[in-house]
Phi, psi and omega in degrees: 000135181289159180295127181299141177280167184271124175294324178300319179293319179298312180296319180296311181294320179296317179295316179298315180298315179295320179295318179296314180297316179295319178296320179297317180295314180297318178296316179296319178298315179299313179297320180297310180294324177295317179296318179297318179299317180295319179297318179296316178298319180295316181294319178296315179298319180294318180297316178295319179298314180296323179294317178295319179299316179298319179295318180294320178298314180297316179298316179298319180298311179294329175294318178297319179297316179298317179297324179294315178297317179297321179295327180292320182280318182220089183298143177186160182293332183294318179295324179296316181295320180294323179297315181294321180296316179292327177292319179296321180295317180296320180295320179298320180292324178294325180292332179299327180294331183294339182263002178269153176278115182210170182285167180296322180297317179293319180296320177296322178296323177296317179299320179298313178300319181296315181296317181293326178293319178296320178296322178298316181293324178297315180296320181295315180296325176297320178294322180294321178295320180294321178296318180297330180272356177088014179265084188290318181296312179298322179294322179296322179295322179295319180296319178299320177296324177299321181296320178295317179296323180296318178297319178296319180296326178295320178297319180296320179295317179299319178298318180296319180296318179297319178298317180293325177296319177297317180298317179294324176297317177299318178297319179296318178298320178297321179293320177297318178298316179297320179297319177298320176296320177298316179298318178298316180297318179295320178298316178296318179296318177299318177297321177297318177296320177297316176298319178296320178296317178298316178300318181293321178295316177298320178298316178297320180296316182288322185267340184239306186294314180298315174301323177295323175297320176299318178300313182297316180296317179296322179296317179297316179298316180296320180291330180278358176109359178277092184283355177273000181293127180221158178259129181292166179300144181249157183271347180250142189298319181296313179293324178296321178296317178297318180298316179298316179298318180296313180297321176296320177297316179297317177299318179295318179295318179296317178296318180296320180293318177300317180296319180293320178298317177297319178294324177295318177298316179295320179295319178299317178296319178295322178295319177298316178297322179294320178296318176298316180296322179295315177299317178296320180295318177300318178297317179296320179296319177298314180296323178296318178296319178297318180298318179297320179292319181293331179301317177284321181295323180298319179297318182290328179278317185292330178297307178293327177297319178297321178294316179298314182297317180295314179297319180297318179294323177295318178296316179299324180292321181287319185274341185295331182256013181293146183289334182278121179300328180295322179294317178297325178295321176300317178298318184288323186271336186242316184285316181298315174299326177298317178297317182294315181291326175297320177297322177296317179298317177297321179294324178295316177299318179298318179294321177298317177297318180297319184289328186261007183289166178298134178291140181276123180285347178245085182303141179223192179297131181234132175288115184297322181296322181291317179299318178293322180297320179297312180295318180294325179295327179281336183253353184299321181294320178298320177296318181296316180298325180278358181073028180248155182258135176243108182252126183239128177225086181234113179300144181286352184270359184267128178233141180235158177269106183195174172273122189300314184296315182292328175296316178298318178300314182298315180298317182292323177299317180293319177301314181298318180297318180293320180296316180294322178295317180290329181289327182264331185245003180096151183135153187231347192213135171243126183243126176251131175216150181228144178206155178275130179263011183151194181282341189251344187226150174233131181255127175246119187245137176244112179244129174231162180253033180278202185284349182085177182274138175291318179222088184303330183288345185247002188295337181264003177289139179296137176068011175274126179206147175257007180280159176297159179301131180091356181262355180175160181262345183077022182254348186303302181289330177296316177294323177298316178297319180299316178298312183297317180297315180293334177279359179087014181250193179225157177221142181219157179227142180204165174260137181282145179301327182276359182108148181099182184235157177223133172239128182239128177248128173250121180236150178297133180273144175226163179283149179289124179287132183298315180301324181295321178296316180296318180298320181294322182288330185254016185292336179081002179274172180282112177270160182305320180295328180287321180295312181295329182267014182297330181292339183262012176302125186290115178296336179261043178305126183298134180266120179253126177272126180256096183273151178274191178301138178059030177075015179291151179286135177283144178229131180235133178272123177255121182243112180201139181279351179265116180300322182297320181289325176297319182291318180299312180298325178297319178295318180300315183290329180295330181294336179251021172074032181247133178277139182251136169252130189249138175219140183267352177203177184293325181297315177296322181296318179296320179298319179293316182294332181285338183246345183228156178272136177230141179276337179200164178229128175243112186233140172288145182282313185263111180219151177289164179110181181288336183232130176263192183296323179292323176296320177297317179297321178296321178296318180296319179301327181278314188265330180227069186299328179293323180289334182300331180286350181239037176256139175243127179260127182247134181216143174264009184246005185275143170257153190298332185257011176295153181297138187292332183263023182299327182260010178079021178230157177298154184297330181288354179247021174240128184232129182262141174274153347284150183238153176275164179298317182296317181295321181295311182295319179298321180292320179296313180299322180297320181289317181294321181268355180055045175232160180286156177293129179294142181286000000 
């Protein structure tokens, strides 16, 4: 493309050219009219001069005749002088014609007048000579001839004047014709200038106005949101510079809009994530509040549950060996179910504590069966109430790398979603099963026979729900997907060919940690096998007497603010031949320890007063360090998977409420004999 020309140069040159042409036309017109005016003035002056000359010649001729008559009547030198003077004047006027521009006919006419005037003067001088000789009659004849010549000369002069008038008229007509031609030429030149002006205006319109219209149209399009609006290349440098600046601005605006749209998309995504995080945070806050509440509630529930369970086991022990079959039947039909239901209540409290506990920021190996058991324990009643079946088949040997609490939340969210779908759309059964798909992955599958997913591809979208307004937030499965993704796994949803829905979770598999297995076995809590086997508690449990050195009786200090629990523990210890010292708070326990010897201390952690069980344990560590190794801490707030060293003691010396008689006695024997609880 050639280098654009300068619009400024075009306008400058066009303006200069138009000004020069207009000035030339105006100057030429002025000169033309000035020349015409001068010619008219000159012709008029010449006509007047010739008319005056003709008049003077005629006057001079008649003066000469008059002088001749006067000389005839009264001869004298004066008349002669006057005659000569008038002749000279007439001759001078005749000579003026010889220097004028005139036709040949007019010039010949002047010569004729001159010759006749000379003839007149010859006749006059002859008459004057005759008068001087006294020949008056002959002189009179000569004067009469002079009069005749004068009349003829007058006619010639009149003819010459008429001839000159015709010539001047012809000249005037020629000047008028020339002036008309000048006017025509000026008109044509003016029309040419007008055409040039129109051309220049059209040129300005095409080269300036139209590009400006393009600029305005492009600006309107850009302002209305058409970011593709651009100005085409221009032929003039100034307009080309403006077009380039505009196009660069449009490119910048388009880039900025694209960037802003991308930022808006990112911001929308961040807002969605923030809403999810907010919902999750609200959920966590709720769970935290529930957990804080459950911590106190668990203590208040587990204390009476422990009392009920202990008393029931004591009653079962007393009635189980009774000689009366009816009494044994009462024990079997009433006491044994009481033990089992108490165990169920304790297991429910334990599951609630487990579910609401603080999330671990360092995910570790999690027993998949235990996490599913916690979630299933919390939702089993809802399934029963809805008339739906919840079947769980998860081997205890499967461990995954995840955060235990969030895994439990995810499992419960999927269970809840399936239960609601089956409750509204039909279906009777949710089946959970887990299996290893290799060395690296474990698959957890949820199959239900409900209506299936309306849109399987969207079930994990945040806030997507097919429930009525107010029936759900649409975050359950989204949070489950978020947990699984952050744990390094995958989650998928599909409809089964036979009907119903399936959700499959793949999580990284890990090996079962040995310490975790040992802790679980020795936790002292009510395990499912213990609850189910409560009816088979042997009423004739062998009583082992644990004697001290040299056959001395063993003594254990029991510290608990609940009288029923102090009494139950006293009965348990009596069965193995151990004497119990009872204290209702830490202050009483310290007073007893300061005056009496004790082989072990079993203290509740949460007790009223200035010092709780942990404070008492700290006092024992300082003042009776040997006894500190034989202390058992009892709590109604523990969850089964809490870290064993949370209270600064080995796991075998921590006991959770409610506890069974066998677990309690085994823990006591382990501490006294300083051996682990047998599996």
